[in-house]
């Protein structure tokens, strides 16, 4: 586990060999805006407004390039990076003790489709292969973010770790350890999540969701996990179903 | 149904609200036969407990009849007459399994709120969102979670009124006395002769205390301590309590001291003004004049047993006295589930008669006046019982 600390301190962009500094949503906006600018520029040229027409075509071309490659020279010069706004990402870590043996807690977690039952921001986790899964998170106002994840470690009854792959809306990685608690107290479950909130105006939806992933949320999630495993369901204080 | 709802400081109303429903297989719906206003409800009424919301249903002392059960409830059936403990407990976590029922890990969906202050605790009916945000028992019907774990059957022939104080204040007073580890010859001093103080004195007597001394400033309450609990009494506005207790115990001090006052203690002289000002300025959340007297008065090696509610921070806490005299401090919400079977037996056999302290019986509709009267201790008011079925609209 100590190794993950040192890994964590380095800025990294998983699965992204080329230099990029524009987030995915902003890239889409750049492509659309660049195309619109270029078309308007051509229209201006045809009306003999050469200066403004040329300027618009050049600017449109820059946006198209930026959208196509995910690299923006101006951003680079200004030190702006809307793809990795948080070098090293944010780390949240929480632990809970659950009154069941480690094997049983591990089994519940290993069935990844169980995660949305106690992790509030998750809508669904779909298992897509022996080590791969597709995650969908939702936030306020029905906004959503998705990513594919790959399991890195899977030691029955002890540990599971995963990381997002490809073009994740919220790049993240996490690990959960299961350790027998002393004196028949069950299992100490320790969860560590690193995530990289997307930056820039265009990454807003994903950022909103990422904002909801915090230590308090994780603590509530783990208390819900404990309720489900110890009592069989989530505790509610509601009085009526509505 | 009708329910007593909190609307703000010194503002409770009887509102028409939707009936509760079974939401879990472990739930029961209880039709409330009798419910009480507790001294700790006054902390909510006075606005000292944060996270109350307009419309929250109050009340954590109630008994009644089961009218519906979830599919997972096996110990109880429709028609059973039951006592509902005020703490909600899951029965499955480490704390419940170790009889620390009020500290249940799983019954408070808002546990994280307290976790950020000082650590979480279990849920309580009708006692703010810090304690879960559960609807309370000052209503016609209540949804009771973990019915098999919490409910206690009322023996046939025992009327509701005789057991309604077993939901909270008798177990609370009994735990306070239990924490004192009373030995033959012991003197137990009890600060506060309100309902919980009276229950503590009654319990201390039952557990073998030689002498019980009640401390208060209201003549009615001191009289109740004398009459109901065979206590000697001290009026703290008339005497220096610590000195009087020393004199009464041959210079030793009481073997155990119980605090049945809590965070709204009324101090005298400079100390009283000091705490009131600090509390008003939010520099201190809880007033501590009773607690300081306990520590000063108690004999060396004695026990301070605290059942009055504290919620935040206190100032000038006499840690030196605790250390120098080697005092033991025990406190907390009552683990009602632990004591109920024994106490139900004692009450059914009339070895204890807690309902003797009930002074007022009102229909639920009168709750707003009841709160006012209880707060101002008008009309010699000690304990108010509300009847939700009196004048019920036929639900």
Coordinates of C-alpha atoms in Angstrom, one line a residue:
Chain A
X1 CA 0.0 0.0 0.0
X2 CA 2.9 2.3 0.7
X3 CA 3.9 2.2 -3.0
X4 CA 0.6 3.6 -4.0
X5 CA 1.5 6.7 -2.0
X6 CA 4.5 7.5 -4.1
X7 CA 2.7 6.7 -7.3
X8 CA 0.0 9.1 -6.2
X9 CA 2.3 12.1 -5.9
X10 CA 3.2 12.0 -9.6
X11 CA 0.9 13.7 -12.1
X12 CA -0.1 11.0 -14.5
X13 CA -2.5 10.5 -17.4
X14 CA -3.4 6.9 -17.7
X15 CA -3.6 5.6 -21.2
X16 CA -2.7 8.9 -22.8
X17 CA 0.7 8.7 -24.5
X18 CA 0.4 12.1 -26.4
X19 CA 0.6 15.5 -24.7
X20 CA -2.9 16.8 -24.1
X21 CA -4.3 19.6 -22.1
X22 CA -7.9 20.0 -23.3
X23 CA -10.6 18.0 -21.6
X24 CA -12.9 15.8 -23.7
X25 CA -16.1 17.9 -23.5
X26 CA -14.1 21.0 -24.3
X27 CA -12.6 19.3 -27.3
X28 CA -16.1 18.6 -28.7
X29 CA -17.0 22.2 -28.2
X30 CA -13.7 23.3 -29.9
X31 CA -14.5 21.1 -32.9
X32 CA -18.0 22.5 -33.3
X33 CA -17.0 26.1 -32.6
X34 CA -14.0 25.9 -34.9
X35 CA -16.1 24.5 -37.8
X36 CA -18.7 27.2 -37.3
X37 CA -15.9 29.9 -37.3
X38 CA -14.3 28.5 -40.4
X39 CA -17.7 28.4 -42.3
X40 CA -18.4 32.0 -41.2
X41 CA -14.9 33.0 -42.3
X42 CA -15.5 31.5 -45.8
X43 CA -18.9 33.4 -46.0
X44 CA -17.1 36.7 -45.1
X45 CA -14.5 36.0 -47.7
X46 CA -17.2 35.5 -50.3
X47 CA -18.6 38.9 -49.3
X48 CA -15.1 40.4 -49.8
X49 CA -14.5 41.0 -46.1
X50 CA -11.0 39.7 -46.5
X51 CA -9.4 40.7 -43.2
X52 CA -12.1 39.4 -40.9
X53 CA -12.8 36.4 -43.1
X54 CA -9.1 35.3 -43.0
X55 CA -8.9 35.9 -39.2
X56 CA -12.0 33.8 -38.7
X57 CA -10.6 31.0 -40.8
X58 CA -7.3 31.0 -38.9
X59 CA -9.1 31.0 -35.6
X60 CA -11.5 28.4 -36.7
X61 CA -8.6 26.3 -37.8
X62 CA -6.9 26.7 -34.5
X63 CA -10.0 25.5 -32.7
X64 CA -10.4 22.6 -35.0
X65 CA -6.8 21.5 -34.4
X66 CA -7.3 21.9 -30.7
X67 CA -10.4 19.9 -30.8
X68 CA -8.9 17.2 -33.0
X69 CA -5.7 16.7 -31.0
X70 CA -6.7 17.8 -27.5
X71 CA -3.6 20.1 -27.4
X72 CA -3.9 23.9 -27.2
X73 CA -0.7 25.9 -27.7
X74 CA -2.2 29.0 -26.1
X75 CA -3.3 26.9 -23.0
X76 CA 0.2 25.4 -22.9
X77 CA 1.8 28.9 -23.0
X78 CA -0.6 30.1 -20.3
X79 CA 0.0 27.0 -18.1
X80 CA -3.7 26.0 -18.3
X81 CA -4.6 22.4 -18.5
X82 CA -8.3 21.6 -18.5
X83 CA -7.7 17.9 -18.7
X84 CA -5.5 17.4 -15.7
X85 CA -6.4 20.3 -13.5
X86 CA -5.4 18.5 -10.4
X87 CA -1.9 17.2 -10.9
X88 CA -1.7 14.1 -8.7
X89 CA -5.5 14.2 -8.2
X90 CA -7.4 14.2 -5.0
X91 CA -7.3 11.3 -2.5
X92 CA -10.0 10.3 -0.2
X93 CA -9.6 7.5 2.3
X94 CA -12.1 6.1 4.8
X95 CA -12.4 2.9 7.0
X96 CA -15.2 1.1 8.6
X97 CA -15.5 -2.1 10.7
X98 CA -18.1 -4.5 9.6
X99 CA -19.2 -7.5 11.8
X100 CA -18.7 -10.2 9.2
X101 CA -15.6 -12.2 8.2
X102 CA -13.3 -10.7 5.5
X103 CA -14.3 -13.4 2.9
X104 CA -17.9 -12.4 3.1
X105 CA -17.3 -8.6 2.8
X106 CA -14.9 -9.3 0.0
X107 CA -17.4 -11.4 -1.9
X108 CA -20.1 -8.7 -1.6
X109 CA -17.7 -6.1 -3.0
X110 CA -16.2 -8.3 -5.7
X111 CA -19.7 -8.5 -7.2
X112 CA -19.2 -5.0 -8.6
X113 CA -22.9 -4.7 -9.5
X114 CA -23.5 -4.4 -5.7
X115 CA -21.5 -1.1 -5.5
X116 CA -24.4 1.2 -6.5
X117 CA -26.4 -0.2 -3.6
X118 CA -24.3 1.7 -1.2
X119 CA -22.3 4.2 -3.3
X120 CA -24.7 7.0 -3.8
X121 CA -23.1 8.7 -6.8
X122 CA -23.1 5.5 -8.8
X123 CA -26.0 4.6 -10.9
X124 CA -24.7 1.3 -12.3
X125 CA -21.6 -0.8 -12.6
X126 CA -21.8 -3.3 -15.4
X127 CA -19.3 -6.2 -15.5
X128 CA -17.9 -6.3 -19.1
X129 CA -15.2 -8.9 -18.8
X130 CA -13.2 -10.9 -16.3
X131 CA -11.3 -7.8 -15.2
X132 CA -13.2 -5.0 -16.9
X133 CA -16.3 -3.1 -16.0
X134 CA -18.3 0.0 -17.1
X135 CA -19.2 2.6 -14.5
X136 CA -21.9 5.2 -14.7
X137 CA -22.2 8.0 -12.1
X138 CA -25.0 10.6 -11.8
X139 CA -25.1 14.0 -10.2
X140 CA -27.6 16.7 -9.4
X141 CA -30.0 17.5 -12.2
X142 CA -29.6 14.2 -13.9
X143 CA -26.1 14.9 -15.2
X144 CA -24.0 11.8 -15.7
X145 CA -20.4 10.7 -16.2
X146 CA -19.1 7.3 -17.4
X147 CA -15.9 5.4 -17.6
X148 CA -14.5 2.0 -18.1
X149 CA -12.4 0.4 -15.3
X150 CA -10.0 -2.4 -15.1
X151 CA -9.2 -4.4 -12.1
X152 CA -5.5 -4.4 -11.2
X153 CA -5.3 -6.5 -8.0
X154 CA -7.8 -9.1 -6.9
X155 CA -6.7 -11.1 -3.8
X156 CA -9.7 -13.0 -2.4
X157 CA -10.6 -11.9 1.1
X158 CA -7.9 -9.3 1.2
X159 CA -7.8 -6.6 -1.5
X160 CA -9.3 -5.3 -4.7
X161 CA -7.9 -2.4 -6.7
X162 CA -9.0 -0.8 -10.0
X163 CA -8.4 2.1 -12.3
X164 CA -10.2 3.9 -15.1
X165 CA -9.1 3.3 -18.6
X166 CA -9.5 5.1 -21.9
X167 CA -11.2 8.5 -22.1
X168 CA -12.8 8.5 -18.6
X169 CA -15.1 11.4 -17.8
X170 CA -13.6 11.3 -14.3
X171 CA -10.2 9.6 -14.4
X172 CA -9.9 7.6 -11.1
X173 CA -8.4 4.7 -9.3
X174 CA -9.2 3.0 -6.1
X175 CA -8.5 0.2 -3.8
X176 CA -10.3 -1.6 -1.0
X177 CA -8.5 -3.7 1.7
X178 CA -10.3 -6.2 3.9
X179 CA -8.5 -7.0 7.1
X180 CA -9.6 -9.2 10.0
X181 CA -10.4 -7.0 13.0
X182 CA -9.1 -8.1 16.4
X183 CA -11.3 -9.9 19.0
X184 CA -14.1 -11.1 16.7
X185 CA -14.9 -7.6 15.6
X186 CA -15.3 -8.6 12.0
X187 CA -13.5 -6.9 9.1
X188 CA -11.7 -3.6 8.8
X189 CA -12.6 -2.2 5.4
X190 CA -10.3 0.5 4.2
X191 CA -11.1 2.3 0.9
X192 CA -8.8 4.7 -0.9
X193 CA -9.9 6.6 -4.0
X194 CA -7.8 8.9 -6.2
X195 CA -9.6 10.9 -8.7
X196 CA -8.8 13.7 -11.1
X197 CA -11.7 16.2 -11.4
X198 CA -12.0 17.4 -14.9
X199 CA -11.4 21.1 -15.3
X200 CA -12.6 23.9 -17.5
X201 CA -16.1 25.1 -18.2
X202 CA -16.8 22.3 -20.6
X203 CA -16.0 19.6 -18.0
X204 CA -18.7 21.0 -15.7
X205 CA -21.0 18.1 -15.6
X206 CA -18.3 15.6 -14.7
X207 CA -16.8 18.1 -12.3
X208 CA -20.1 18.5 -10.5
X209 CA -20.2 14.7 -10.0
X210 CA -16.6 14.6 -9.0
X211 CA -17.3 17.3 -6.4
X212 CA -19.9 15.0 -4.9
X213 CA -17.2 12.3 -4.4
X214 CA -15.7 13.4 -1.1
X215 CA -14.7 12.0 2.2
X216 CA -18.1 12.6 3.8
X217 CA -19.8 10.9 0.9
X218 CA -17.5 7.9 1.1
X219 CA -18.1 7.7 4.9
X220 CA -21.9 7.7 4.3
X221 CA -21.4 5.0 1.6
X222 CA -19.4 2.8 3.9
X223 CA -22.0 3.2 6.7
X224 CA -24.6 2.1 4.2
X225 CA -22.4 -0.9 3.2
X226 CA -22.2 -1.8 6.9
X227 CA -26.0 -1.5 7.3
X228 CA -26.6 -3.7 4.3
X229 CA -24.2 -6.4 5.4
X230 CA -25.1 -6.4 9.2
X231 CA -28.8 -5.7 9.1
X232 CA -29.7 -6.7 5.5
X233 CA -30.8 -3.3 4.2
X234 CA -30.2 0.4 4.4
X235 CA -31.6 2.1 7.5
X236 CA -34.2 4.8 6.7
X237 CA -35.8 7.4 9.0
X238 CA -38.5 8.1 6.5
X239 CA -42.1 7.8 7.6
X240 CA -43.8 7.3 4.3
X241 CA -42.7 5.8 1.0
X242 CA -43.3 9.2 -0.7
Chain B
X1 CA -53.2 11.6 11.6
X2 CA -52.5 14.3 14.1
X3 CA -49.0 14.8 15.4
X4 CA -47.1 17.3 17.6
X5 CA -44.7 19.1 15.2
X6 CA -41.8 21.4 15.9
X7 CA -42.0 24.8 14.2
X8 CA -39.3 26.7 16.0
X9 CA -38.2 27.9 19.4
X10 CA -41.2 27.8 21.8
X11 CA -43.4 26.9 18.8
X12 CA -44.9 23.4 18.7
X13 CA -48.3 22.7 16.9
X14 CA -50.6 19.8 16.4
X15 CA -50.6 19.3 12.7
X16 CA -52.5 16.9 10.4
X17 CA -49.9 14.8 8.6
X18 CA -49.8 11.6 6.5
X19 CA -50.0 8.3 8.4
X20 CA -46.7 6.3 8.6
X21 CA -46.2 3.3 6.4
X22 CA -44.2 0.0 6.7
X23 CA -41.0 0.7 4.8
X24 CA -38.9 -2.3 5.8
X25 CA -39.7 -5.9 6.6
X26 CA -38.5 -5.3 10.1
X27 CA -41.0 -2.4 10.8
X28 CA -44.1 -2.3 12.9
X29 CA -46.7 0.5 13.0
X30 CA -47.7 1.3 16.6
X31 CA -51.0 3.0 17.4
X32 CA -50.0 5.3 20.2
X33 CA -52.0 4.8 23.4
X34 CA -50.0 7.2 25.6
X35 CA -47.0 9.4 25.1
X36 CA -45.1 11.8 27.4
X37 CA -43.3 15.1 27.1
X38 CA -39.8 14.5 28.3
X39 CA -37.5 17.0 30.0
X40 CA -35.1 16.5 27.1
X41 CA -37.9 17.6 24.7
X42 CA -37.6 20.9 26.4
X43 CA -34.0 21.2 25.0
X44 CA -35.6 20.9 21.5
X45 CA -38.4 23.3 22.5
X46 CA -35.8 25.8 23.7
X47 CA -33.8 25.5 20.6
X48 CA -30.6 24.0 22.1
X49 CA -30.4 21.0 19.8
X50 CA -29.3 21.8 16.2
X51 CA -30.7 20.3 13.0
X52 CA -34.4 20.5 13.9
X53 CA -36.5 21.2 10.9
X54 CA -40.0 22.7 10.7
X55 CA -42.6 20.0 10.8
X56 CA -40.4 17.4 12.6
X57 CA -42.7 15.2 14.8
X58 CA -41.6 15.2 18.4
X59 CA -41.7 12.6 21.2
X60 CA -39.6 9.6 22.2
X61 CA -41.7 8.2 25.1
X62 CA -44.7 6.2 23.8
X63 CA -46.5 3.0 24.3
X64 CA -49.4 1.5 22.3
X65 CA -50.8 -1.3 20.2
X66 CA -49.3 -2.9 17.1
X67 CA -51.6 -2.3 14.1
X68 CA -49.3 -3.6 11.3
X69 CA -46.1 -5.5 11.0
X70 CA -43.5 -6.1 8.2
X71 CA -43.0 -9.5 6.8
X72 CA -39.8 -10.0 8.8
X73 CA -41.3 -9.4 12.2
X74 CA -41.6 -12.7 14.1
X75 CA -41.8 -11.9 17.8
X76 CA -44.9 -9.6 17.6
X77 CA -48.3 -9.6 16.0
X78 CA -51.1 -7.1 15.3
X79 CA -52.9 -6.4 18.6
X80 CA -49.9 -6.8 20.9
X81 CA -49.5 -4.0 23.5
X82 CA -46.0 -2.8 23.5
X83 CA -43.4 -0.5 25.2
X84 CA -41.2 1.3 22.6
X85 CA -37.6 2.1 23.9
X86 CA -36.6 5.6 22.9
X87 CA -33.2 4.6 21.4
X88 CA -33.5 2.7 18.1
X89 CA -31.2 -0.3 17.9
X90 CA -30.5 -2.7 15.1
X91 CA -29.6 -5.7 17.3
X92 CA -26.9 -6.9 14.9
X93 CA -23.9 -4.6 15.4
X94 CA -21.1 -5.0 17.9
X95 CA -22.6 -2.4 20.3
X96 CA -26.0 -4.0 20.3
X97 CA -24.4 -7.4 20.9
X98 CA -22.6 -5.9 23.9
X99 CA -25.7 -4.4 25.4
X100 CA -24.6 -0.8 24.5
X101 CA -27.9 -0.4 22.7
X102 CA -28.1 3.4 22.6
X103 CA -24.7 3.4 20.8
X104 CA -26.0 1.3 17.9
X105 CA -23.9 1.6 14.7
X106 CA -26.7 1.1 12.2
X107 CA -29.8 2.8 13.4
X108 CA -28.8 6.4 12.7
X109 CA -28.8 7.3 9.0
X110 CA -27.3 10.7 9.8
X111 CA -24.5 9.3 12.0
X112 CA -22.0 11.2 9.9
X113 CA -23.3 14.5 11.3
X114 CA -22.3 13.5 14.8
X115 CA -19.2 11.8 13.5
X116 CA -17.9 15.2 12.6
X117 CA -18.5 16.7 16.0
X118 CA -17.3 13.9 18.3
X119 CA -18.4 10.5 17.1
X120 CA -21.6 8.9 16.1
X121 CA -24.4 7.4 18.1
X122 CA -27.6 5.5 17.4
X123 CA -31.0 6.9 16.3
X124 CA -33.7 8.2 18.6
X125 CA -37.3 8.8 17.9
X126 CA -38.3 12.5 17.4
X127 CA -35.0 13.9 18.5
X128 CA -33.5 16.0 15.7
X129 CA -31.7 15.0 12.5
X130 CA -28.5 14.5 14.4
X131 CA -30.2 11.5 16.0
X132 CA -31.5 10.2 12.6
X133 CA -34.5 12.4 11.9
X134 CA -37.0 9.7 12.9
X135 CA -40.6 10.8 13.4
X136 CA -41.5 10.8 17.1
X137 CA -44.2 9.3 19.3
X138 CA -46.3 12.4 20.1
X139 CA -48.7 11.3 17.3
X140 CA -51.5 8.9 16.6
X141 CA -49.2 6.4 14.8
X142 CA -45.5 5.7 14.6
X143 CA -43.3 3.6 12.3
X144 CA -41.0 1.6 14.6
X145 CA -37.9 0.1 12.9
X146 CA -36.3 -3.1 14.1
X147 CA -39.5 -4.1 15.9
X148 CA -38.3 -7.5 17.0
X149 CA -35.2 -5.9 18.6
X150 CA -36.8 -3.0 20.3
X151 CA -40.3 -3.7 21.4
X152 CA -41.2 -5.1 24.8
X153 CA -44.6 -6.7 25.5
X154 CA -46.8 -5.3 28.2
X155 CA -48.0 -8.0 30.5
X156 CA -51.8 -8.5 30.4
X157 CA -53.6 -6.6 33.0
X158 CA -50.9 -3.9 33.4
X159 CA -52.4 -0.6 32.2
X160 CA -50.5 1.7 29.7
X161 CA -50.1 4.4 32.3
X162 CA -48.1 2.2 34.6
X163 CA -45.5 1.4 31.9
X164 CA -45.3 4.5 29.8
X165 CA -42.4 5.8 31.9
X166 CA -40.4 2.6 31.0
X167 CA -39.8 4.0 27.5
X168 CA -37.2 6.4 28.8
X169 CA -37.1 8.0 32.2
X170 CA -37.3 4.9 34.5
X171 CA -34.5 3.0 32.6
X172 CA -32.6 6.3 32.4
X173 CA -32.9 6.8 36.1
X174 CA -32.2 3.2 36.8
X175 CA -29.1 3.2 34.7
X176 CA -27.9 6.3 36.5
X177 CA -28.3 4.4 39.8
X178 CA -26.8 1.2 38.3
X179 CA -23.7 3.1 37.3
X180 CA -23.2 4.1 40.9
X181 CA -22.4 0.5 42.0
X182 CA -24.4 1.0 45.2
X183 CA -23.1 -0.8 48.2
X184 CA -24.8 -1.2 51.6
X185 CA -24.5 2.1 53.6
X186 CA -24.1 4.3 50.5
X187 CA -25.4 7.8 50.2
X188 CA -26.5 8.9 46.7
X189 CA -27.0 12.6 45.9
X190 CA -29.1 13.5 42.9
X191 CA -29.0 16.9 41.3
X192 CA -32.4 17.7 39.7
X193 CA -35.7 16.4 41.2
X194 CA -37.4 16.5 37.8
X195 CA -38.8 13.2 36.3
X196 CA -35.4 11.6 35.6
X197 CA -34.0 12.7 39.0
X198 CA -37.1 11.2 40.8
X199 CA -36.6 7.9 38.8
X200 CA -32.9 7.9 39.7
X201 CA -33.7 8.3 43.4
X202 CA -36.4 5.7 43.3
X203 CA -34.0 3.3 41.6
X204 CA -31.1 4.1 44.0
X205 CA -33.4 3.2 46.9
X206 CA -34.4 0.0 45.2
X207 CA -30.8 -0.9 44.6
X208 CA -30.0 -0.6 48.3
X209 CA -28.8 3.0 48.9
X210 CA -28.9 3.8 52.6
X211 CA -29.7 7.5 52.0
X212 CA -30.8 9.4 49.0
X213 CA -30.5 13.2 48.8
X214 CA -32.4 15.2 46.2
X215 CA -31.2 18.7 45.1
X216 CA -33.4 21.2 43.4
X217 CA -34.9 24.7 43.9
X218 CA -38.6 24.1 43.3
X219 CA -40.6 23.3 46.4
X220 CA -43.0 21.1 44.5
X221 CA -40.2 19.0 43.2
X222 CA -38.4 18.7 46.5
X223 CA -41.7 17.6 48.0
X224 CA -42.1 15.0 45.3
X225 CA -38.6 13.7 46.1
X226 CA -39.5 13.4 49.8
X227 CA -42.9 11.8 49.2
X228 CA -42.2 9.5 46.2
X229 CA -38.6 8.5 46.9
X230 CA -38.1 9.0 50.7
X231 CA -35.3 11.4 49.9
X232 CA -33.8 14.0 52.1
X233 CA -33.7 17.3 50.1
X234 CA -31.5 20.4 49.6
X235 CA -32.6 23.7 48.0
X236 CA -29.5 24.9 46.2
X237 CA -30.7 28.5 46.3
X238 CA -30.7 28.4 50.1
X239 CA -27.6 26.4 51.0
X240 CA -24.1 25.8 49.7
X241 CA -24.7 22.3 48.3
X242 CA -21.2 20.9 48.6
X243 CA -20.8 22.1 52.2
X244 CA -24.3 20.9 53.1
X245 CA -23.6 17.4 51.7
X246 CA -20.3 17.3 53.6
X247 CA -22.1 18.0 56.8
X248 CA -24.8 15.5 56.1
X249 CA -22.3 12.7 55.4
X250 CA -19.9 13.2 58.4
X251 CA -17.5 15.1 56.2
X252 CA -17.1 12.3 53.7
X253 CA -19.3 13.5 50.8
X254 CA -21.8 11.3 49.0
X255 CA -20.5 8.0 47.7
X256 CA -22.1 8.7 44.3
X257 CA -23.5 11.8 42.7
X258 CA -26.0 11.7 39.9
X259 CA -26.5 14.6 37.4
X260 CA -30.1 14.6 36.2
X261 CA -30.0 18.2 35.1
X262 CA -27.8 18.5 32.0
X263 CA -26.9 21.3 29.7
X264 CA -29.5 23.8 30.9
X265 CA -28.4 23.9 34.5
X266 CA -29.3 27.0 36.3
X267 CA -26.4 28.3 38.3
X268 CA -26.4 30.7 41.2
X269 CA -24.3 33.8 41.8
X270 CA -21.3 34.7 39.7
X271 CA -20.9 31.2 38.3
X272 CA -24.5 31.1 37.0
X273 CA -24.2 34.5 35.3
X274 CA -20.8 33.4 33.8
X275 CA -22.4 30.3 32.2
X276 CA -25.5 32.1 31.0
X277 CA -23.5 34.9 29.3
X278 CA -21.1 32.4 27.7
X279 CA -23.9 30.3 26.5
X280 CA -25.8 33.3 25.1
X281 CA -22.7 34.4 23.2
X282 CA -22.2 30.8 22.0
X283 CA -18.8 30.6 23.7
X284 CA -20.1 27.6 25.7
X285 CA -22.9 25.4 24.4
X286 CA -23.8 23.7 27.7
X287 CA -24.1 25.2 31.2
X288 CA -22.3 23.2 33.7
X289 CA -23.0 24.5 37.2
X290 CA -24.6 21.2 38.4
X291 CA -21.7 19.2 37.0
X292 CA -19.1 21.3 38.8
X293 CA -21.0 20.8 42.1
X294 CA -21.0 17.1 41.6
X295 CA -17.3 16.9 41.2
X296 CA -16.7 19.1 44.2
X297 CA -19.1 17.3 46.5
X298 CA -18.4 13.7 45.7
X299 CA -16.3 11.6 48.2
X300 CA -12.8 10.4 47.2
X301 CA -13.0 7.4 44.9
X302 CA -16.7 8.0 44.3
X303 CA -18.7 7.9 41.1
X304 CA -20.2 10.7 39.1
X305 CA -23.1 9.3 37.0
X306 CA -24.4 11.7 34.4
X307 CA -27.8 11.2 32.7
X308 CA -28.7 14.8 32.2
X309 CA -28.2 15.5 28.5
X310 CA -25.1 17.3 27.3
X311 CA -24.6 18.1 23.7
X312 CA -21.5 20.3 23.2
X313 CA -18.8 22.0 25.2
X314 CA -18.6 23.1 28.8
X315 CA -16.2 25.5 30.4
X316 CA -14.3 25.4 33.7
X317 CA -14.7 21.7 34.1
X318 CA -13.0 20.6 37.3
X319 CA -10.7 18.0 35.9
X320 CA -8.4 18.6 38.9
X321 CA -11.1 17.4 41.3
X322 CA -11.7 14.3 39.2
X323 CA -8.0 13.5 39.2
X324 CA -7.2 14.3 42.8
X325 CA -10.1 12.4 44.2
X326 CA -9.8 9.6 41.7
X327 CA -13.4 9.9 40.7
X328 CA -15.1 7.6 38.2
X329 CA -17.2 9.3 35.5
X330 CA -20.0 7.3 33.9
X331 CA -22.5 8.8 31.5
X332 CA -24.6 8.4 28.3
X333 CA -28.0 7.8 27.0
X334 CA -29.8 4.9 28.6
X335 CA -29.4 1.4 27.1
X336 CA -33.1 0.9 27.6
X337 CA -33.3 -2.5 25.9
X338 CA -30.9 -3.9 28.5
X339 CA -33.0 -2.9 31.5
X340 CA -36.6 -3.3 30.1
X341 CA -37.3 -7.0 30.9
X342 CA -36.2 -6.6 34.5
X343 CA -38.0 -3.2 35.0
X344 CA -41.3 -4.5 33.4
X345 CA -41.2 -7.3 36.0
X346 CA -40.5 -4.9 38.9
X347 CA -43.4 -2.6 37.8
X348 CA -45.8 -5.4 37.1
X349 CA -45.1 -6.7 40.6
X350 CA -45.5 -3.1 41.9
X351 CA -42.0 -3.1 43.5
X352 CA -41.5 0.2 41.6
X353 CA -44.3 2.6 40.9
X354 CA -42.9 5.2 38.5
X355 CA -46.3 6.5 37.3
X356 CA -46.8 8.1 40.8
X357 CA -44.9 11.1 39.5
X358 CA -47.4 11.8 36.7
X359 CA -49.1 15.1 37.5
X360 CA -51.0 15.9 34.2
X361 CA -53.0 14.0 31.7
X362 CA -53.9 15.9 28.5
X363 CA -55.3 15.1 25.1
X364 CA -52.7 15.3 22.4
X365 CA -54.4 18.4 21.1
X366 CA -53.3 20.2 24.3
X367 CA -49.6 19.5 23.7
X368 CA -48.6 23.2 22.9
X369 CA -50.0 24.2 26.3
X370 CA -48.4 21.2 27.9
X371 CA -44.9 22.2 26.6
X372 CA -45.5 25.8 27.9
X373 CA -46.7 24.5 31.3
X374 CA -43.8 22.0 31.7
X375 CA -41.2 24.6 30.7
X376 CA -42.4 27.1 33.2
X377 CA -43.1 24.4 35.8
X378 CA -46.6 25.9 36.3
X379 CA -49.3 24.1 38.2
X380 CA -46.8 21.9 40.0
X381 CA -46.1 20.2 36.7
X382 CA -43.7 17.3 36.9
X383 CA -44.7 14.8 34.2
X384 CA -47.3 15.3 31.5
X385 CA -48.9 12.3 29.7
X386 CA -50.6 12.9 26.4
X387 CA -53.4 10.8 25.0
X388 CA -53.5 10.8 21.2
X389 CA -56.7 8.8 21.1
X390 CA -58.7 11.3 23.2
X391 CA -60.8 13.2 20.7
X392 CA -59.3 11.3 17.8
X393 CA -61.0 11.9 14.5
X394 CA -61.9 8.3 14.0
X395 CA -58.8 7.1 12.1

